[in-house]
Coordinates of C-alpha atoms in Angstrom, one line a residue:
Chain A
M101 CA 0.0 0.0 0.0
N102 CA 1.3 3.4 -0.9
V103 CA 1.3 5.9 2.0
I104 CA 2.6 8.9 0.0
V105 CA 1.3 9.6 -3.5
A106 CA 2.2 12.6 -5.6
E107 CA 0.8 13.2 -9.0
N108 CA 2.1 16.2 -11.0
L109 CA 2.4 18.2 -7.8
C110 CA 3.4 21.8 -8.3
K111 CA 4.2 24.8 -6.1
S112 CA 5.0 28.2 -7.5
F113 CA 5.9 31.4 -5.8
G114 CA 5.0 34.0 -8.4
S115 CA 6.7 32.9 -11.6
F116 CA 9.2 30.7 -9.7
K117 CA 8.4 27.0 -9.8
A118 CA 9.8 25.7 -6.6
V119 CA 8.3 22.2 -7.2
D120 CA 7.6 21.4 -10.8
R121 CA 5.2 18.5 -11.5
I122 CA 6.7 15.8 -9.3
T123 CA 5.1 12.3 -9.4
F124 CA 6.1 9.4 -7.2
E125 CA 4.8 6.9 -4.7
V126 CA 6.2 5.6 -1.4
P127 CA 4.9 2.2 -0.1
Q128 CA 4.3 1.6 3.6
G129 CA 7.4 0.8 5.7
E130 CA 10.0 2.1 3.2
I131 CA 12.9 4.4 4.0
F132 CA 12.6 6.9 1.2
G133 CA 15.6 9.2 0.6
F134 CA 14.7 12.6 -0.9
L135 CA 17.9 14.2 -2.2
G136 CA 18.7 17.4 -4.0
A137 CA 21.0 20.4 -3.8
N138 CA 20.1 23.4 -1.7
G139 CA 17.1 25.2 -3.3
A140 CA 16.1 22.2 -5.4
G141 CA 12.6 22.3 -3.7
K142 CA 12.9 19.5 -1.1
T143 CA 11.6 21.5 1.8
T144 CA 8.8 23.0 -0.2
A145 CA 7.7 19.5 -1.2
I146 CA 7.8 18.2 2.4
R147 CA 5.8 21.2 3.6
M148 CA 3.1 20.4 1.1
F149 CA 2.9 16.8 2.3
C150 CA 2.7 17.9 5.9
G151 CA -0.1 20.3 5.3
L152 CA 1.9 23.4 6.1
S153 CA 1.7 24.7 2.5
K154 CA -1.0 24.5 -0.1
P155 CA 0.0 23.1 -3.5
T156 CA -0.4 25.3 -6.6
S157 CA -1.7 22.3 -8.7
G158 CA -1.5 18.6 -8.9
K159 CA -2.8 15.8 -6.7
G160 CA -1.4 14.1 -3.6
S161 CA -2.3 12.0 -0.6
V162 CA -0.5 11.2 2.6
A163 CA -1.6 8.2 4.8
G164 CA -4.7 7.9 2.5
F165 CA -5.8 11.5 3.1
D166 CA -6.0 14.2 0.4
I167 CA -3.4 17.0 0.8
W168 CA -5.9 19.6 -0.5
K169 CA -8.9 18.7 1.6
Q170 CA -7.7 16.8 4.7
P171 CA -4.6 18.4 6.0
E172 CA -5.7 18.1 9.6
Q173 CA -6.3 14.3 9.3
I174 CA -2.8 14.0 7.7
K175 CA -1.3 15.9 10.7
A176 CA -2.7 13.3 13.2
N177 CA -1.0 10.5 11.2
I178 CA 2.5 11.9 10.6
G179 CA 5.5 13.0 12.5
Y180 CA 7.7 15.9 11.3
L181 CA 11.2 17.0 12.1
S182 CA 12.1 20.3 10.5
Q183 CA 15.5 21.7 9.6
K184 CA 15.1 24.1 12.5
F185 CA 15.4 22.4 15.9
A186 CA 11.9 22.8 17.4
L187 CA 11.6 21.3 20.8
Y188 CA 11.0 23.7 23.7
E189 CA 14.4 24.6 25.1
D190 CA 13.0 25.8 28.3
L191 CA 11.2 22.5 29.0
K192 CA 12.9 19.4 30.5
V193 CA 13.4 16.3 28.4
W194 CA 10.5 14.4 30.0
E195 CA 8.3 17.5 29.7
N196 CA 8.8 17.8 25.9
I197 CA 8.0 14.1 25.5
R198 CA 4.9 14.5 27.6
L199 CA 3.7 17.6 25.8
Y200 CA 3.9 16.0 22.3
A201 CA 2.5 12.7 23.5
G202 CA -0.4 14.7 24.9
I203 CA -0.9 16.7 21.8
Y204 CA -1.0 13.5 19.7
S205 CA -3.7 12.1 22.0
V206 CA -1.5 9.3 23.4
P207 CA -3.7 8.0 26.4
A208 CA -2.6 9.6 29.7
K209 CA -1.8 6.1 31.2
E210 CA 0.6 5.3 28.4
I211 CA 2.6 8.5 28.5
G212 CA 4.7 7.5 31.6
P213 CA 5.8 4.1 30.3
K214 CA 6.3 5.6 26.8
T215 CA 8.6 8.2 28.2
D216 CA 10.7 5.6 30.1
E217 CA 10.9 3.5 26.9
I218 CA 12.1 6.5 24.8
L219 CA 14.7 7.5 27.4
H220 CA 15.9 4.0 27.7
R221 CA 16.2 3.5 24.0
L222 CA 18.2 6.8 23.7
G223 CA 20.3 6.0 26.7
F224 CA 19.1 9.3 28.2
T225 CA 17.7 7.9 31.5
S226 CA 20.0 10.2 33.5
E227 CA 19.0 13.3 31.5
R228 CA 15.3 13.0 32.2
N229 CA 15.2 16.2 34.2
T230 CA 17.7 18.1 32.1
L231 CA 16.5 21.2 30.3
V232 CA 16.6 20.7 26.5
S233 CA 18.7 23.9 26.1
E234 CA 21.5 22.2 28.0
L235 CA 21.8 19.1 25.6
P236 CA 24.4 18.9 22.8
L237 CA 23.0 19.3 19.3
G238 CA 23.3 15.6 18.4
W239 CA 21.4 14.6 21.5
K240 CA 18.7 17.2 20.7
Q241 CA 18.3 15.7 17.2
K242 CA 17.9 12.2 18.5
L243 CA 15.4 13.4 21.1
S244 CA 13.5 15.4 18.4
F245 CA 13.2 12.2 16.3
S246 CA 11.9 10.2 19.2
V247 CA 9.4 12.9 20.0
A248 CA 8.3 13.1 16.3
V249 CA 7.4 9.3 16.4
V250 CA 6.1 9.3 20.0
H251 CA 2.6 8.6 18.7
D252 CA 3.7 5.8 16.3
P253 CA 2.6 7.7 13.2
R254 CA 2.2 6.1 9.8
I255 CA 4.9 8.3 8.3
V256 CA 7.6 10.5 9.6
F257 CA 9.1 13.3 7.5
L258 CA 12.7 14.3 8.3
D259 CA 14.1 17.4 6.8
E260 CA 17.9 17.3 6.9
P261 CA 17.8 15.8 10.4
T262 CA 21.6 15.1 10.6
S263 CA 23.1 18.4 9.4
G264 CA 25.7 19.6 11.8
V265 CA 25.7 16.3 13.7
D266 CA 29.0 14.4 14.3
P267 CA 29.5 11.0 12.4
V268 CA 29.1 8.9 15.5
T269 CA 25.8 10.5 16.4
R270 CA 24.7 10.3 12.8
R271 CA 25.2 6.6 12.9
Q272 CA 23.1 6.3 16.1
F273 CA 20.5 8.5 14.5
W274 CA 20.2 6.1 11.5
E275 CA 19.9 3.2 14.0
L276 CA 16.8 5.0 15.4
I277 CA 15.5 5.4 11.8
Y278 CA 15.9 1.7 11.1
D279 CA 14.3 0.9 14.4
A280 CA 11.2 3.1 13.5
A281 CA 11.1 1.4 10.0
D282 CA 11.0 -2.0 11.7
R283 CA 8.0 -0.9 13.6
G284 CA 6.3 -0.2 10.3
I285 CA 6.8 3.6 10.2
T286 CA 7.5 4.9 6.7
V287 CA 10.5 7.3 6.7
F288 CA 10.7 10.1 4.3
V289 CA 14.1 11.7 4.7
T290 CA 16.1 14.5 3.0
T291 CA 19.8 14.6 3.4
H292 CA 23.0 16.1 2.0
Y293 CA 25.2 13.2 3.1
M294 CA 25.5 10.7 0.3
D295 CA 26.6 7.9 2.6
E296 CA 23.2 8.2 4.2
A297 CA 21.6 7.9 0.8
E298 CA 23.0 4.4 0.6
Y299 CA 21.1 3.5 3.8
C300 CA 17.7 4.2 2.1
N301 CA 15.6 1.6 0.4
R302 CA 14.9 4.0 -2.5
V303 CA 16.2 7.4 -3.4
S304 CA 14.9 10.2 -5.5
I305 CA 17.1 13.1 -6.7
M306 CA 15.5 16.5 -7.3
V307 CA 17.1 19.0 -9.6
D308 CA 15.5 22.4 -10.2
G309 CA 12.1 21.4 -8.8
K310 CA 11.9 18.2 -10.8
I311 CA 12.6 14.6 -9.9
E312 CA 15.5 13.5 -12.2
A313 CA 16.1 10.0 -10.9
L314 CA 14.3 7.6 -8.6
D315 CA 15.3 4.0 -7.8
T316 CA 17.2 1.9 -5.3
P317 CA 20.8 3.1 -4.6
K318 CA 22.1 0.0 -6.3
K319 CA 20.2 0.5 -9.5
L320 CA 21.0 4.2 -9.6
K321 CA 24.7 3.4 -9.4
E322 CA 24.4 0.9 -12.3
Q323 CA 22.3 3.3 -14.4
F324 CA 24.8 6.2 -14.0
E325 CA 27.8 3.9 -14.0
A326 CA 29.0 5.3 -10.7
K327 CA 31.0 3.9 -7.9
N328 CA 28.9 5.5 -5.2
M329 CA 25.9 7.7 -4.7
D330 CA 28.1 10.7 -4.5
E331 CA 29.0 10.4 -8.2
V332 CA 25.4 9.8 -9.1
F333 CA 24.5 13.0 -7.3
H334 CA 27.2 15.0 -8.9
Q335 CA 26.3 13.9 -12.4
L336 CA 22.7 15.1 -11.9
A337 CA 23.3 18.1 -9.8
R338 CA 25.7 19.5 -12.4
K339 CA 22.7 20.0 -14.7
A340 CA 21.1 22.4 -12.2
R341 CA 20.6 25.9 -13.5
R342 CA 19.5 27.5 -10.3
N343 CA 21.8 28.1 -7.4
G344 CA 21.4 27.4 -3.8
A345 CA 18.7 29.2 -1.8
Chain B
M193 CA -5.0 18.3 24.4
L194 CA -5.6 21.8 25.9
K195 CA -4.6 20.5 29.3
Y196 CA -1.1 19.6 28.0
L197 CA -0.7 22.9 26.2
L198 CA -1.7 24.9 29.3
E199 CA 0.7 22.8 31.4
K200 CA 3.5 23.8 29.1
E201 CA 2.6 27.5 29.2
F202 CA 2.6 27.6 33.0
K203 CA 5.9 25.6 33.2
Q204 CA 7.5 28.1 30.8
F205 CA 6.0 31.1 32.6
F206 CA 7.3 30.1 36.0
R207 CA 10.6 28.9 34.6
S208 CA 11.2 32.3 33.0
R209 CA 13.5 34.5 34.9
F210 CA 11.8 37.6 34.1
L211 CA 8.0 37.2 33.8
P212 CA 6.9 36.1 37.3
K213 CA 8.8 39.0 38.9
F214 CA 7.6 41.4 36.3
V215 CA 4.0 40.6 37.0
I216 CA 4.4 41.6 40.7
V217 CA 6.9 44.4 40.4
F218 CA 5.5 46.2 37.4
P219 CA 2.2 47.2 39.0
F220 CA 4.0 48.2 42.3
V221 CA 6.4 50.5 40.5
A222 CA 3.9 51.9 38.2
L223 CA 1.3 52.7 40.7
A224 CA 3.6 53.7 43.5
I225 CA 5.7 56.1 41.5
F226 CA 4.0 57.3 38.3
P227 CA 1.0 59.1 39.9
L228 CA 3.3 61.0 42.2
A229 CA 5.6 62.0 39.4
V230 CA 3.0 62.9 36.8
N231 CA 1.1 65.9 38.1
F232 CA -0.7 68.6 36.3
S233 CA -1.2 71.0 39.2
I234 CA 1.2 73.8 38.4
K235 CA 3.3 74.8 41.3
K236 CA 6.6 76.6 42.0
I237 CA 6.3 79.0 39.1
S238 CA 9.4 81.1 39.1
L239 CA 8.6 84.8 39.2
S240 CA 10.8 87.8 38.5
V241 CA 9.6 91.0 40.1
V242 CA 10.4 94.5 38.9
D243 CA 9.1 96.8 41.7
N244 CA 9.4 100.3 40.4
S245 CA 7.1 101.6 43.1
H246 CA 8.9 100.6 46.3
S247 CA 5.8 101.5 48.3
P248 CA 4.0 99.8 51.2
Y249 CA 1.2 98.6 48.9
S250 CA 3.6 97.1 46.3
G251 CA 5.4 95.4 49.2
R252 CA 2.1 94.0 50.4
L253 CA 1.2 92.7 47.0
I254 CA 4.6 90.9 46.6
Q255 CA 4.1 89.4 50.1
K256 CA 0.7 88.1 49.1
I257 CA 2.0 86.5 45.9
A258 CA 4.9 84.9 47.7
S259 CA 2.6 83.4 50.3
S260 CA 0.1 82.0 47.8
G261 CA 2.2 78.8 47.4
Y262 CA 2.1 78.8 43.6
F263 CA 5.1 81.2 43.1
R264 CA 8.7 81.4 44.0
I265 CA 10.2 84.8 43.6
T266 CA 13.5 83.9 42.1
T267 CA 14.8 87.3 41.1
V268 CA 14.1 90.9 42.0
A269 CA 15.1 92.8 39.0
A270 CA 16.1 96.5 38.8
D271 CA 14.3 97.0 35.5
Y272 CA 12.2 95.2 32.9
R273 CA 15.2 94.5 30.6
Q274 CA 17.0 92.7 33.4
A275 CA 13.9 90.7 34.3
I276 CA 13.5 89.5 30.7
E277 CA 17.1 88.5 30.8
S278 CA 16.4 86.2 33.7
V279 CA 13.5 84.6 31.7
E280 CA 16.0 84.0 28.9
L281 CA 18.4 82.4 31.3
D282 CA 15.5 80.2 32.4
K283 CA 15.6 81.6 35.9
A284 CA 12.0 82.9 35.7
D285 CA 8.8 81.9 34.0
I286 CA 6.8 85.1 34.5
V287 CA 7.7 88.8 34.9
L288 CA 5.6 91.0 37.1
E289 CA 6.3 94.7 36.7
I290 CA 4.8 97.1 39.1
P291 CA 4.7 100.7 37.7
P292 CA 6.3 103.6 39.6
R293 CA 3.0 105.3 40.2
F294 CA 1.4 102.2 41.6
E295 CA 0.5 103.5 45.0
P296 CA -0.6 107.1 44.1
E297 CA -2.7 105.7 41.3
L298 CA -4.2 103.1 43.6
V299 CA -5.0 105.6 46.3
N300 CA -5.9 108.6 44.3
D301 CA -7.4 107.3 41.1
R302 CA -8.7 104.1 42.6
K303 CA -7.4 102.4 39.5
T304 CA -4.0 101.1 38.6
G305 CA -2.3 98.3 36.6
V306 CA 0.6 96.0 36.6
M307 CA 2.2 94.2 33.7
I308 CA 2.5 90.4 33.6
S309 CA 4.7 88.9 30.9
A310 CA 4.8 85.1 30.8
N311 CA 7.1 82.7 29.0
T312 CA 4.6 80.4 27.2
V313 CA 7.0 77.9 25.7
N314 CA 5.1 75.6 28.1
G315 CA 1.7 77.0 27.3
M316 CA 0.1 75.3 30.3
K317 CA 2.5 76.7 32.8
G318 CA 2.5 80.2 31.3
G319 CA -1.2 80.4 30.9
L320 CA -2.1 79.0 34.3
G321 CA 0.6 81.1 36.0
S322 CA -0.7 84.3 34.6
A323 CA -4.2 83.3 35.5
Y324 CA -3.2 82.6 39.1
L325 CA -1.3 85.9 39.2
A326 CA -4.3 87.8 37.9
S327 CA -6.6 86.2 40.4
I328 CA -4.2 87.2 43.3
M329 CA -4.3 90.7 41.9
T330 CA -8.1 90.8 41.9
D331 CA -8.1 89.5 45.5
F332 CA -5.6 92.1 46.5
S333 CA -7.6 95.0 45.1
A334 CA -10.8 93.7 46.7
E335 CA -9.0 93.5 50.0
V336 CA -7.6 97.0 49.7
R337 CA -11.0 98.4 48.7
S338 CA -12.9 96.8 51.6
E339 CA -10.3 98.3 54.0
W340 CA -11.0 101.7 52.6
I341 CA -14.7 101.4 52.8
Q342 CA -14.4 100.2 56.4
G343 CA -11.9 103.0 57.2
A344 CA -14.3 105.5 55.8
G345 CA -17.0 104.1 58.1
G346 CA -19.0 102.7 55.2
E347 CA -20.7 99.4 55.2
V348 CA -19.0 96.4 53.6
I349 CA -21.2 95.4 50.7
A350 CA -21.0 91.7 50.5
A351 CA -20.5 90.5 47.0
A352 CA -22.0 87.2 46.1
R353 CA -19.4 84.5 46.8
I354 CA -19.4 81.2 45.0
I355 CA -18.5 78.2 47.1
P356 CA -18.1 75.2 44.9
T357 CA -18.5 71.7 46.3
F358 CA -16.4 69.1 44.6
R359 CA -18.0 65.7 44.5
Y360 CA -16.4 62.3 44.2
N361 CA -12.8 63.6 44.3
P362 CA -13.1 66.3 46.9
H363 CA -9.5 67.5 46.9
M364 CA -9.4 67.3 43.1
G365 CA -6.3 65.2 43.5
Y366 CA -4.8 64.3 40.2
T367 CA -3.2 61.2 41.7
I368 CA -6.6 59.8 42.7
Y369 CA -7.8 60.5 39.2
M370 CA -4.8 58.8 37.6
I371 CA -4.6 55.6 39.6
P372 CA -7.7 53.8 38.2
A373 CA -6.7 54.7 34.7
L374 CA -3.1 53.4 35.3
M375 CA -4.6 50.1 36.5
V376 CA -6.2 49.8 33.0
M377 CA -2.8 50.4 31.5
M378 CA -1.3 47.6 33.5
L379 CA -4.0 45.3 32.3
A380 CA -3.6 46.3 28.7
M381 CA 0.2 45.7 28.9
V382 CA 0.0 42.3 30.5
C383 CA -2.9 41.0 28.5
G384 CA -2.1 42.6 25.2
F385 CA 1.7 42.6 24.9
L386 CA 2.7 39.4 26.7
P387 CA 0.6 36.8 24.7
A388 CA 1.5 38.5 21.4
L389 CA 5.2 38.5 22.2
N390 CA 5.0 35.0 23.4
I391 CA 3.4 33.8 20.1
V392 CA 5.8 35.7 17.9
G393 CA 8.6 34.3 20.0
E394 CA 7.5 30.8 19.1
K395 CA 7.4 31.8 15.5
E396 CA 11.0 33.0 15.7
K397 CA 12.2 29.9 17.4
G398 CA 10.5 27.6 14.9
T399 CA 8.4 25.8 17.6
M400 CA 5.3 27.4 16.0
E401 CA 5.8 25.5 12.8
Q402 CA 6.2 22.3 14.8
M403 CA 2.9 23.0 16.4
N404 CA 1.3 23.6 13.0
V405 CA 2.1 20.1 11.9
T406 CA 0.4 18.6 14.9
P407 CA -3.4 18.1 15.1
V408 CA -3.6 21.1 17.6
S409 CA -6.5 23.2 16.2
K410 CA -6.0 26.9 16.0
F411 CA -8.7 27.5 18.5
Q412 CA -7.0 25.3 21.1
F413 CA -3.6 26.9 20.4
I414 CA -5.0 30.4 20.8
L415 CA -6.8 29.5 24.0
S416 CA -3.7 27.9 25.5
K417 CA -1.9 31.2 25.0
L418 CA -4.7 33.4 26.3
I419 CA -5.9 31.6 29.5
P420 CA -2.6 32.0 31.3
F421 CA -2.5 35.7 30.6
W422 CA -6.0 36.1 31.6
I423 CA -5.2 34.6 35.0
I424 CA -2.0 36.8 35.2
G425 CA -4.1 39.8 34.2
F426 CA -6.4 39.3 37.2
V427 CA -3.4 38.8 39.5
V428 CA -2.0 42.1 38.3
L429 CA -5.3 43.8 38.8
S430 CA -5.5 42.5 42.3
V431 CA -2.0 43.6 43.0
C432 CA -3.0 47.1 41.7
F433 CA -6.0 47.2 44.1
F434 CA -3.7 46.3 47.0
V435 CA -1.1 48.9 46.0
A436 CA -3.7 51.6 45.7
W437 CA -5.0 50.8 49.2
L438 CA -1.5 50.5 50.7
F439 CA 0.0 53.7 49.3
Y440 CA -3.0 56.0 48.8
G441 CA -5.7 54.5 51.0
L442 CA -7.8 54.3 47.9
V443 CA -10.6 51.7 47.7
P444 CA -13.3 51.6 45.1
T445 CA -16.5 53.4 46.1
G446 CA -18.4 50.9 43.9
H447 CA -18.1 47.2 43.9
F448 CA -15.0 45.1 43.2
S449 CA -17.3 42.7 41.3
T450 CA -18.3 45.4 38.8
I451 CA -14.6 46.1 38.2
Y452 CA -13.8 42.4 37.7
L453 CA -16.7 41.9 35.4
F454 CA -15.6 44.8 33.1
A455 CA -12.0 43.8 33.4
S456 CA -12.7 40.3 32.1
V457 CA -14.4 41.7 29.0
F458 CA -11.7 44.2 28.5
V459 CA -8.9 41.6 28.9
L460 CA -10.7 39.4 26.4
A461 CA -10.8 42.4 23.9
F462 CA -7.2 43.4 24.5
S463 CA -5.7 40.0 24.3
G464 CA -7.6 39.5 21.0
F465 CA -5.9 42.7 19.8
G466 CA -2.5 41.2 20.8
L467 CA -3.3 38.1 18.8
V468 CA -4.2 40.0 15.7
I469 CA -0.7 41.7 15.9
S470 CA 1.0 38.3 16.5
N471 CA -0.6 36.9 13.3
Y472 CA 0.8 39.7 11.2
A473 CA 4.2 40.0 12.8
N474 CA 7.0 37.5 12.1
T475 CA 9.6 38.8 14.5
I476 CA 9.4 40.2 18.0
Q477 CA 10.8 43.5 16.6
Q478 CA 7.9 43.9 14.2
A479 CA 5.4 43.0 16.9
M480 CA 6.8 45.6 19.2
F481 CA 6.7 48.4 16.6
M482 CA 3.1 47.5 15.6
M483 CA 2.1 47.4 19.3
F484 CA 3.7 50.7 20.1
F485 CA 2.1 52.4 17.2
V486 CA -1.4 51.2 18.1
I487 CA -1.1 51.5 21.8
I488 CA 0.1 55.1 21.7
T489 CA -2.8 56.0 19.5
F490 CA -5.1 54.3 21.9
I491 CA -3.6 56.0 24.9
F492 CA -3.8 59.5 23.4
L493 CA -7.4 58.9 22.5
S494 CA -8.3 57.3 25.8
G495 CA -8.5 60.3 28.0
L496 CA -5.7 59.0 30.2
Y497 CA -4.1 62.5 30.4
T498 CA -6.6 64.9 28.9
P499 CA -10.3 64.6 29.0
V500 CA -11.9 63.2 25.8
T501 CA -14.6 65.9 26.0
S502 CA -12.1 68.7 25.6
M503 CA -10.7 67.2 22.4
P504 CA -11.7 68.6 19.0
D505 CA -14.8 67.0 17.5
W506 CA -12.9 64.9 15.0
A507 CA -10.6 63.5 17.7
Q508 CA -13.7 62.7 19.9
S509 CA -15.2 60.6 17.1
V510 CA -11.9 58.8 16.5
S511 CA -11.6 58.2 20.2
R512 CA -14.5 55.7 19.9
I513 CA -12.0 53.2 18.5
S514 CA -10.0 53.1 21.7
P515 CA -11.0 50.3 24.0
L516 CA -8.9 51.9 26.6
K517 CA -11.2 54.9 26.7
Y518 CA -14.2 52.8 27.8
M519 CA -12.3 50.8 30.4
M520 CA -10.8 53.9 31.9
Q521 CA -14.2 55.5 32.2
V522 CA -15.5 52.4 33.9
M523 CA -12.5 52.2 36.3
R524 CA -12.7 55.9 37.3
L525 CA -16.5 55.9 37.6
V526 CA -16.5 52.8 39.8
Y527 CA -13.5 53.7 41.9
L528 CA -14.4 57.4 42.5
K529 CA -18.1 57.7 41.9
G530 CA -19.4 54.3 42.8
S531 CA -21.2 53.6 39.6
T532 CA -23.0 50.4 39.2
F533 CA -23.5 48.1 36.2
H534 CA -26.8 49.8 35.2
E535 CA -25.0 53.1 34.7
L536 CA -22.2 51.5 32.7
V537 CA -24.2 49.5 30.1
P538 CA -23.0 51.6 27.2
Q539 CA -19.4 50.9 28.1
F540 CA -20.2 47.2 28.5
I541 CA -21.7 47.1 25.1
A542 CA -18.7 48.9 23.6
L543 CA -16.2 46.6 25.3
S544 CA -18.1 43.5 24.3
G545 CA -18.1 44.8 20.7
F546 CA -14.3 45.1 20.8
A547 CA -13.9 41.6 22.2
V548 CA -16.0 40.1 19.4
F549 CA -14.2 42.2 16.8
F550 CA -10.6 41.6 17.8
N551 CA -11.1 37.9 18.5
G552 CA -13.0 37.3 15.3
W553 CA -10.2 39.0 13.4
A554 CA -7.6 37.0 15.3
V555 CA -9.2 33.6 14.5
W556 CA -9.8 34.7 10.9
S557 CA -6.2 35.8 10.3
Y558 CA -4.5 32.8 12.0
R559 CA -3.3 30.4 9.3
K560 CA -2.0 27.0 10.0
R561 CA -0.8 26.7 6.4
G562 CA 0.5 29.3 3.9

């Protein structure tokens, strides 16, 4: 079953086509890599799927709900981690988890055990009462991810979750992603790290608002006769006419 | 859902280093200090006297002026030129020149004059100063005249005297008049500024966008921002009542319940106004500027400093758009005059109108997606 469907989806800002007729499907449980240079239109596309921004034209659905008509139903079924760190810095670790669990209507009885489970999985048990502002960036990102999936959503959208994070923590972050995928959560992730692209089940590469390639990393490498994803990306990104944002 | 959002707001409020102190200290400082500093009664007007007469009568006149309490004789000048010089040096506000033939004219012709020249850069001070001075002159001449009549064995003809009775604020204290209005200002600040800045702050940090991808509805989100500030507004108001009693012995002549009732409608209206601003501003800086612009307009039209009825007609009609005006009227009337709800129905309707208007606008202009 496809949990994300896009059909000729467009978003323009005046005469600028940020997203230009993209069409693709993502099946349940997949880790889907959404690559592209800065300004290629990745964030704009994600914002349309999450119900933060209205498309200009085209069709789309997320978790079976129409992105035009049912943005609020979509929101109850997804998790979202934006480029900007967005937990409350002046709340403690457990308070942030409790807040988002409450917002996503996790039953009050389950919030306590859920918090323990998350803290245990992250190895954060001792940081339970730490203010989020005092955590290092990598830890904050791991916590953000766990909070984004606190309600076991159908899909989680991750917009450059690992930028600025050290390699060890990035590794741990991807373990969390695999963990979530094992629980049946579809992961839609944008990244600039090509080694991370190799971890995805399938990868799409966006150039100037259009999807130029979409397949498994293995097939893409064969198709472009490249040693690794980095080379694939360079071959495609070279064609880009517009510069970074 | 609302429960968790409110929990978060209160945790953030009490964890903030600034806000909890602000809520208590602000009304204290504002009510204990501002009314004493801001005062429209003109006192201590510096007077420069040019006495060309040097006679017992002119001496008596100067004595009378000095003892009136309104004037300070700062210079005694030899001539008018010298007196004007002291005005230019800012040592005197008003020059009183007594002519050389003051006494003979007064005694023989029963008619004399003095010259009053006032520096009217501060129009209020100059104008009121010369009016005070003129009235002391009138008093003086009446006094002198009655002495003569008595001295001549004549009967004193009692002129009609007007004795005004001042109701509701018997000493006509400006302080007493200002305090209820300042309480309204406190409420406006706390319930208008704080929630707006709080929401714009979330926009700046990016947590607002995170909220927008959750199923939290805009109504719940707005409510979670308003309820804490309503409670805080009432705390501030109660602190104000306490300070007014503690420092000025001022308690409302009317009922507290009337004030709280009107305050709740006013707070609803003003926090709605704050929300409208927060929907249009993307940064705290923008929000502050918009707030200042509107608030200053509201204050000048509210009658905080100058009575609305003495404004020009066009300004009086514009003043209807200031919710502050209605609330200040209510506060002053209940505090000083003891008005009850029945007498304040027009204000109640006006404030309810503002509440519906601003909150309607706020809900309409809040967008979860662009």
